């Protein structure tokens, strides 16, 4: 089984950040949250992000930057129409129907492109659409917990990621590939 991270692996960029930037054209309040968004993105890139603080920041954004719960869901189709070109076709072609995509990205965003990703095996963060709160943040060790909840102790043959934030998944994989701008470098 192959497992693929999503952001900066199958998608060139951070899809959640790109979605927030896309939504600015209809909601200027999001601009006020950009410093927090980029601050948390830097912490994530440096592998020093705290899950509880990330959940609090996401919940704050969902409940205070957005005008309604429908706003974010309604933006997804337009977002993917504009950003579909950021999907890495060569890596998407490697995905078989039994392979897994595992991402910290939210379910509503990934569901917008299910027809393009060749597998129904997707483990992602979950947002409660009624409360507009994070149900489950699929980040760090939680990615392994989510994987094991579905697949038990099954080993991963090949894991593709852009970040050492995924070290826990790397540890349960036979081969690991770091993806940078569509190029693969085997590190395990």
PDB file of N, CA and C in Angstrom, residues 43-118:
ATOM      1  N   UNK A  43       5.140  28.053  11.949  1.00  0.00           N
ATOM      2  CA  UNK A  43       5.371  27.105  13.040  1.00  0.00           C
ATOM      3  C   UNK A  43       5.237  25.668  12.545  1.00  0.00           C
ATOM      4  N   UNK A  44       4.263  25.437  11.677  1.00  0.00           N
ATOM      5  CA  UNK A  44       4.078  24.104  11.097  1.00  0.00           C
ATOM      6  C   UNK A  44       5.307  23.706  10.282  1.00  0.00           C
ATOM      7  N   UNK A  45       5.772  24.612   9.433  1.00  0.00           N
ATOM      8  CA  UNK A  45       6.928  24.316   8.582  1.00  0.00           C
ATOM      9  C   UNK A  45       8.186  24.037   9.408  1.00  0.00           C
ATOM     10  N   UNK A  46       8.286  24.690  10.564  1.00  0.00           N
ATOM     11  CA  UNK A  46       9.438  24.487  11.442  1.00  0.00           C
ATOM     12  C   UNK A  46       9.249  23.286  12.373  1.00  0.00           C
ATOM     13  N   UNK A  47       8.143  22.582  12.208  1.00  0.00           N
ATOM     14  CA  UNK A  47       7.821  21.397  13.017  1.00  0.00           C
ATOM     15  C   UNK A  47       7.701  21.728  14.503  1.00  0.00           C
ATOM     16  N   UNK A  48       7.180  22.921  14.821  1.00  0.00           N
ATOM     17  CA  UNK A  48       7.002  23.306  16.219  1.00  0.00           C
ATOM     18  C   UNK A  48       5.547  23.688  16.514  1.00  0.00           C
ATOM     19  N   UNK A  49       4.646  23.278  15.648  1.00  0.00           N
ATOM     20  CA  UNK A  49       3.227  23.613  15.833  1.00  0.00           C
ATOM     21  C   UNK A  49       2.637  22.763  16.953  1.00  0.00           C
ATOM     22  N   UNK A  50       1.823  23.373  17.779  1.00  0.00           N
ATOM     23  CA  UNK A  50       1.129  22.704  18.860  1.00  0.00           C
ATOM     24  C   UNK A  50      -0.305  22.405  18.406  1.00  0.00           C
ATOM     25  N   UNK A  51      -0.722  21.139  18.512  1.00  0.00           N
ATOM     26  CA  UNK A  51      -2.053  20.741  18.016  1.00  0.00           C
ATOM     27  C   UNK A  51      -3.191  21.503  18.690  1.00  0.00           C
ATOM     28  N   UNK A  52      -3.121  21.661  20.001  1.00  0.00           N
ATOM     29  CA  UNK A  52      -4.206  22.357  20.714  1.00  0.00           C
ATOM     30  C   UNK A  52      -4.304  23.810  20.256  1.00  0.00           C
ATOM     31  N   UNK A  53      -3.185  24.458  20.066  1.00  0.00           N
ATOM     32  CA  UNK A  53      -3.203  25.854  19.618  1.00  0.00           C
ATOM     33  C   UNK A  53      -3.682  25.956  18.173  1.00  0.00           C
ATOM     34  N   UNK A  54      -3.335  24.948  17.366  1.00  0.00           N
ATOM     35  CA  UNK A  54      -3.816  24.947  15.983  1.00  0.00           C
ATOM     36  C   UNK A  54      -5.333  24.794  15.940  1.00  0.00           C
ATOM     37  N   UNK A  55      -5.866  23.893  16.748  1.00  0.00           N
ATOM     38  CA  UNK A  55      -7.316  23.691  16.799  1.00  0.00           C
ATOM     39  C   UNK A  55      -7.998  24.982  17.244  1.00  0.00           C
ATOM     40  N   UNK A  56      -7.455  25.634  18.273  1.00  0.00           N
ATOM     41  CA  UNK A  56      -8.045  26.889  18.755  1.00  0.00           C
ATOM     42  C   UNK A  56      -8.017  27.958  17.664  1.00  0.00           C
ATOM     43  N   UNK A  57      -6.913  28.055  16.921  1.00  0.00           N
ATOM     44  CA  UNK A  57      -6.807  29.052  15.853  1.00  0.00           C
ATOM     45  C   UNK A  57      -7.783  28.756  14.719  1.00  0.00           C
ATOM     46  N   UNK A  58      -7.927  27.486  14.367  1.00  0.00           N
ATOM     47  CA  UNK A  58      -8.866  27.106  13.298  1.00  0.00           C
ATOM     48  C   UNK A  58     -10.296  27.397  13.730  1.00  0.00           C
ATOM     49  N   UNK A  59     -10.638  27.025  14.967  1.00  0.00           N
ATOM     50  CA  UNK A  59     -11.991  27.286  15.469  1.00  0.00           C
ATOM     51  C   UNK A  59     -12.281  28.785  15.515  1.00  0.00           C
ATOM     52  N   UNK A  60     -11.303  29.570  15.931  1.00  0.00           N
ATOM     53  CA  UNK A  60     -11.461  31.024  15.958  1.00  0.00           C
ATOM     54  C   UNK A  60     -11.750  31.554  14.554  1.00  0.00           C
ATOM     55  N   UNK A  61     -10.987  31.073  13.585  1.00  0.00           N
ATOM     56  CA  UNK A  61     -11.196  31.493  12.191  1.00  0.00           C
ATOM     57  C   UNK A  61     -12.589  31.101  11.704  1.00  0.00           C
ATOM     58  N   UNK A  62     -12.970  29.851  11.937  1.00  0.00           N
ATOM     59  CA  UNK A  62     -14.267  29.362  11.454  1.00  0.00           C
ATOM     60  C   UNK A  62     -15.433  30.133  12.062  1.00  0.00           C
ATOM     61  N   UNK A  63     -15.315  30.490  13.320  1.00  0.00           N
ATOM     62  CA  UNK A  63     -16.430  31.126  14.016  1.00  0.00           C
ATOM     63  C   UNK A  63     -16.440  32.648  13.950  1.00  0.00           C
ATOM     64  N   UNK A  64     -15.295  33.260  13.664  1.00  0.00           N
ATOM     65  CA  UNK A  64     -15.250  34.718  13.700  1.00  0.00           C
ATOM     66  C   UNK A  64     -14.926  35.375  12.360  1.00  0.00           C
ATOM     67  N   UNK A  65     -14.207  34.699  11.505  1.00  0.00           N
ATOM     68  CA  UNK A  65     -13.876  35.295  10.206  1.00  0.00           C
ATOM     69  C   UNK A  65     -14.983  35.055   9.189  1.00  0.00           C
ATOM     70  N   UNK A  66     -15.701  33.975   9.348  1.00  0.00           N
ATOM     71  CA  UNK A  66     -16.725  33.618   8.366  1.00  0.00           C
ATOM     72  C   UNK A  66     -18.093  34.169   8.771  1.00  0.00           C
ATOM     73  N   UNK A  67     -18.878  34.526   7.783  1.00  0.00           N
ATOM     74  CA  UNK A  67     -20.213  35.075   8.035  1.00  0.00           C
ATOM     75  C   UNK A  67     -21.237  33.980   8.305  1.00  0.00           C
ATOM     76  N   UNK A  68     -21.055  32.820   7.679  1.00  0.00           N
ATOM     77  CA  UNK A  68     -21.970  31.698   7.896  1.00  0.00           C
ATOM     78  C   UNK A  68     -21.244  30.407   7.565  1.00  0.00           C
ATOM     79  N   UNK A  69     -21.816  29.311   8.041  1.00  0.00           N
ATOM     80  CA  UNK A  69     -21.188  28.019   7.764  1.00  0.00           C
ATOM     81  C   UNK A  69     -21.233  27.683   6.277  1.00  0.00           C
ATOM     82  N   UNK A  70     -22.221  28.190   5.575  1.00  0.00           N
ATOM     83  CA  UNK A  70     -22.338  27.908   4.151  1.00  0.00           C
ATOM     84  C   UNK A  70     -21.233  28.573   3.336  1.00  0.00           C
ATOM     85  N   UNK A  71     -20.691  29.654   3.866  1.00  0.00           N
ATOM     86  CA  UNK A  71     -19.689  30.419   3.121  1.00  0.00           C
ATOM     87  C   UNK A  71     -18.494  29.562   2.707  1.00  0.00           C
ATOM     88  N   UNK A  72     -17.976  28.805   3.622  1.00  0.00           N
ATOM     89  CA  UNK A  72     -16.780  28.011   3.320  1.00  0.00           C
ATOM     90  C   UNK A  72     -17.120  26.843   2.397  1.00  0.00           C
ATOM     91  N   UNK A  73     -18.262  26.217   2.616  1.00  0.00           N
ATOM     92  CA  UNK A  73     -18.651  25.088   1.772  1.00  0.00           C
ATOM     93  C   UNK A  73     -18.972  25.554   0.351  1.00  0.00           C
ATOM     94  N   UNK A  74     -19.590  26.705   0.239  1.00  0.00           N
ATOM     95  CA  UNK A  74     -19.916  27.245  -1.087  1.00  0.00           C
ATOM     96  C   UNK A  74     -18.671  27.658  -1.870  1.00  0.00           C
ATOM     97  N   UNK A  75     -17.591  27.972  -1.167  1.00  0.00           N
ATOM     98  CA  UNK A  75     -16.363  28.410  -1.832  1.00  0.00           C
ATOM     99  C   UNK A  75     -15.574  27.252  -2.438  1.00  0.00           C
ATOM    100  N   UNK A  76     -15.804  26.044  -1.981  1.00  0.00           N
ATOM    101  CA  UNK A  76     -14.958  24.908  -2.370  1.00  0.00           C
ATOM    102  C   UNK A  76     -14.970  24.645  -3.877  1.00  0.00           C
ATOM    103  N   UNK A  77     -16.129  24.616  -4.506  1.00  0.00           N
ATOM    104  CA  UNK A  77     -16.170  24.323  -5.947  1.00  0.00           C
ATOM    105  C   UNK A  77     -15.424  25.372  -6.761  1.00  0.00           C
ATOM    106  N   UNK A  78     -15.658  26.644  -6.471  1.00  0.00           N
ATOM    107  CA  UNK A  78     -14.948  27.705  -7.171  1.00  0.00           C
ATOM    108  C   UNK A  78     -13.454  27.653  -6.915  1.00  0.00           C
ATOM    109  N   UNK A  79     -13.097  27.330  -5.672  1.00  0.00           N
ATOM    110  CA  UNK A  79     -11.681  27.193  -5.326  1.00  0.00           C
ATOM    111  C   UNK A  79     -11.016  26.126  -6.189  1.00  0.00           C
ATOM    112  N   UNK A  80     -11.650  24.957  -6.289  1.00  0.00           N
ATOM    113  CA  UNK A  80     -11.033  23.880  -7.065  1.00  0.00           C
ATOM    114  C   UNK A  80     -11.044  24.177  -8.560  1.00  0.00           C
ATOM    115  N   UNK A  81     -12.036  24.884  -9.049  1.00  0.00           N
ATOM    116  CA  UNK A  81     -12.013  25.291 -10.456  1.00  0.00           C
ATOM    117  C   UNK A  81     -10.784  26.158 -10.732  1.00  0.00           C
ATOM    118  N   UNK A  82     -10.458  27.021  -9.783  1.00  0.00           N
ATOM    119  CA  UNK A  82      -9.315  27.931  -9.954  1.00  0.00           C
ATOM    120  C   UNK A  82      -7.977  27.262  -9.649  1.00  0.00           C
ATOM    121  N   UNK A  83      -7.950  26.316  -8.728  1.00  0.00           N
ATOM    122  CA  UNK A  83      -6.678  25.767  -8.232  1.00  0.00           C
ATOM    123  C   UNK A  83      -6.409  24.323  -8.619  1.00  0.00           C
ATOM    124  N   UNK A  84      -7.255  23.748  -9.421  1.00  0.00           N
ATOM    125  CA  UNK A  84      -7.065  22.364  -9.868  1.00  0.00           C
ATOM    126  C   UNK A  84      -5.699  22.155 -10.530  1.00  0.00           C
ATOM    127  N   UNK A  85      -5.207  23.199 -11.186  1.00  0.00           N
ATOM    128  CA  UNK A  85      -3.913  23.105 -11.874  1.00  0.00           C
ATOM    129  C   UNK A  85      -2.757  22.879 -10.900  1.00  0.00           C
ATOM    130  N   UNK A  86      -2.978  23.096  -9.604  1.00  0.00           N
ATOM    131  CA  UNK A  86      -1.918  22.888  -8.611  1.00  0.00           C
ATOM    132  C   UNK A  86      -1.797  21.423  -8.181  1.00  0.00           C
ATOM    133  N   UNK A  87      -2.705  20.591  -8.646  1.00  0.00           N
ATOM    134  CA  UNK A  87      -2.596  19.158  -8.364  1.00  0.00           C
ATOM    135  C   UNK A  87      -1.489  18.573  -9.226  1.00  0.00           C
ATOM    136  N   UNK A  88      -0.662  17.741  -8.621  1.00  0.00           N
ATOM    137  CA  UNK A  88       0.465  17.137  -9.333  1.00  0.00           C
ATOM    138  C   UNK A  88      -0.025  15.883 -10.065  1.00  0.00           C
ATOM    139  N   UNK A  89      -0.233  15.996 -11.351  1.00  0.00           N
ATOM    140  CA  UNK A  89      -0.753  14.889 -12.174  1.00  0.00           C
ATOM    141  C   UNK A  89       0.131  13.651 -12.103  1.00  0.00           C
ATOM    142  N   UNK A  90       1.446  13.850 -12.139  1.00  0.00           N
ATOM    143  CA  UNK A  90       2.349  12.678 -12.126  1.00  0.00           C
ATOM    144  C   UNK A  90       2.206  11.886 -10.830  1.00  0.00           C
ATOM    145  N   UNK A  91       2.095  12.579  -9.704  1.00  0.00           N
ATOM    146  CA  UNK A  91       1.919  11.865  -8.436  1.00  0.00           C
ATOM    147  C   UNK A  91       0.513  11.287  -8.319  1.00  0.00           C
ATOM    148  N   UNK A  92      -0.483  12.018  -8.783  1.00  0.00           N
ATOM    149  CA  UNK A  92      -1.854  11.486  -8.754  1.00  0.00           C
ATOM    150  C   UNK A  92      -1.957  10.204  -9.558  1.00  0.00           C
ATOM    151  N   UNK A  93      -1.205  10.105 -10.652  1.00  0.00           N
ATOM    152  CA  UNK A  93      -1.224   8.894 -11.472  1.00  0.00           C
ATOM    153  C   UNK A  93      -0.617   7.688 -10.757  1.00  0.00           C
ATOM    154  N   UNK A  94       0.169   7.908  -9.711  1.00  0.00           N
ATOM    155  CA  UNK A  94       0.763   6.814  -8.937  1.00  0.00           C
ATOM    156  C   UNK A  94      -0.231   6.186  -7.957  1.00  0.00           C
ATOM    157  N   UNK A  95      -1.323   6.890  -7.705  1.00  0.00           N
ATOM    158  CA  UNK A  95      -2.287   6.435  -6.700  1.00  0.00           C
ATOM    159  C   UNK A  95      -3.180   5.354  -7.288  1.00  0.00           C
ATOM    160  N   UNK A  96      -3.203   4.203  -6.608  1.00  0.00           N
ATOM    161  CA  UNK A  96      -4.104   3.123  -6.976  1.00  0.00           C
ATOM    162  C   UNK A  96      -5.353   3.159  -6.110  1.00  0.00           C
ATOM    163  N   UNK A  97      -6.331   2.381  -6.480  1.00  0.00           N
ATOM    164  CA  UNK A  97      -7.620   2.418  -5.774  1.00  0.00           C
ATOM    165  C   UNK A  97      -7.513   1.964  -4.314  1.00  0.00           C
ATOM    166  N   UNK A  98      -6.484   1.210  -3.961  1.00  0.00           N
ATOM    167  CA  UNK A  98      -6.314   0.749  -2.581  1.00  0.00           C
ATOM    168  C   UNK A  98      -5.344   1.612  -1.786  1.00  0.00           C
ATOM    169  N   UNK A  99      -4.753   2.612  -2.424  1.00  0.00           N
ATOM    170  CA  UNK A  99      -3.815   3.485  -1.740  1.00  0.00           C
ATOM    171  C   UNK A  99      -4.566   4.514  -0.901  1.00  0.00           C
ATOM    172  N   UNK A 100      -3.819   5.220  -0.044  1.00  0.00           N
ATOM    173  CA  UNK A 100      -4.415   6.109   0.942  1.00  0.00           C
ATOM    174  C   UNK A 100      -3.850   7.516   0.797  1.00  0.00           C
ATOM    175  N   UNK A 101      -4.723   8.501   0.935  1.00  0.00           N
ATOM    176  CA  UNK A 101      -4.293   9.891   1.071  1.00  0.00           C
ATOM    177  C   UNK A 101      -4.570  10.275   2.509  1.00  0.00           C
ATOM    178  N   UNK A 102      -3.557  10.828   3.158  1.00  0.00           N
ATOM    179  CA  UNK A 102      -3.701  11.222   4.556  1.00  0.00           C
ATOM    180  C   UNK A 102      -3.231  12.664   4.678  1.00  0.00           C
ATOM    181  N   UNK A 103      -4.111  13.508   5.224  1.00  0.00           N
ATOM    182  CA  UNK A 103      -3.830  14.933   5.223  1.00  0.00           C
ATOM    183  C   UNK A 103      -4.388  15.627   6.454  1.00  0.00           C
ATOM    184  N   UNK A 104      -3.746  16.713   6.827  1.00  0.00           N
ATOM    185  CA  UNK A 104      -4.278  17.565   7.894  1.00  0.00           C
ATOM    186  C   UNK A 104      -5.399  18.450   7.355  1.00  0.00           C
ATOM    187  N   UNK A 105      -5.525  18.514   6.048  1.00  0.00           N
ATOM    188  CA  UNK A 105      -6.560  19.335   5.428  1.00  0.00           C
ATOM    189  C   UNK A 105      -7.951  18.879   5.817  1.00  0.00           C
ATOM    190  N   UNK A 106      -8.927  19.787   5.752  1.00  0.00           N
ATOM    191  CA  UNK A 106     -10.287  19.451   6.176  1.00  0.00           C
ATOM    192  C   UNK A 106     -11.051  18.620   5.158  1.00  0.00           C
ATOM    193  N   UNK A 107     -11.960  17.819   5.678  1.00  0.00           N
ATOM    194  CA  UNK A 107     -12.750  16.916   4.849  1.00  0.00           C
ATOM    195  C   UNK A 107     -13.505  17.637   3.737  1.00  0.00           C
ATOM    196  N   UNK A 108     -14.117  18.770   4.030  1.00  0.00           N
ATOM    197  CA  UNK A 108     -14.913  19.455   3.005  1.00  0.00           C
ATOM    198  C   UNK A 108     -14.056  19.902   1.828  1.00  0.00           C
ATOM    199  N   UNK A 109     -12.782  20.199   2.065  1.00  0.00           N
ATOM    200  CA  UNK A 109     -11.905  20.644   0.978  1.00  0.00           C
ATOM    201  C   UNK A 109     -11.485  19.467   0.106  1.00  0.00           C
ATOM    202  N   UNK A 110     -11.097  18.371   0.714  1.00  0.00           N
ATOM    203  CA  UNK A 110     -10.671  17.178  -0.021  1.00  0.00           C
ATOM    204  C   UNK A 110     -11.860  16.554  -0.749  1.00  0.00           C
ATOM    205  N   UNK A 111     -13.028  16.578  -0.139  1.00  0.00           N
ATOM    206  CA  UNK A 111     -14.214  16.011  -0.792  1.00  0.00           C
ATOM    207  C   UNK A 111     -14.532  16.720  -2.099  1.00  0.00           C
ATOM    208  N   UNK A 112     -14.092  17.957  -2.243  1.00  0.00           N
ATOM    209  CA  UNK A 112     -14.333  18.701  -3.469  1.00  0.00           C
ATOM    210  C   UNK A 112     -13.609  18.167  -4.687  1.00  0.00           C
ATOM    211  N   UNK A 113     -12.620  17.287  -4.471  1.00  0.00           N
ATOM    212  CA  UNK A 113     -11.874  16.720  -5.610  1.00  0.00           C
ATOM    213  C   UNK A 113     -11.789  15.193  -5.554  1.00  0.00           C
ATOM    214  N   UNK A 114     -12.670  14.571  -4.841  1.00  0.00           N
ATOM    215  CA  UNK A 114     -12.643  13.103  -4.739  1.00  0.00           C
ATOM    216  C   UNK A 114     -12.608  12.430  -6.103  1.00  0.00           C
ATOM    217  N   UNK A 115     -13.287  12.990  -7.072  1.00  0.00           N
ATOM    218  CA  UNK A 115     -13.334  12.383  -8.404  1.00  0.00           C
ATOM    219  C   UNK A 115     -11.994  12.456  -9.137  1.00  0.00           C
ATOM    220  N   UNK A 116     -11.041  13.222  -8.640  1.00  0.00           N
ATOM    221  CA  UNK A 116      -9.743  13.380  -9.312  1.00  0.00           C
ATOM    222  C   UNK A 116      -8.615  12.588  -8.660  1.00  0.00           C
ATOM    223  N   UNK A 117      -8.854  11.984  -7.517  1.00  0.00           N
ATOM    224  CA  UNK A 117      -7.717  11.450  -6.765  1.00  0.00           C
ATOM    225  C   UNK A 117      -7.598   9.926  -6.742  1.00  0.00           C
ATOM    226  N   UNK A 118      -8.372   9.230  -7.522  1.00  0.00           N
ATOM    227  CA  UNK A 118      -8.189   7.801  -7.795  1.00  0.00           C
ATOM    228  C   UNK A 118      -8.396   6.849  -6.622  1.00  0.00           C
TER     229      UNK A 118
END
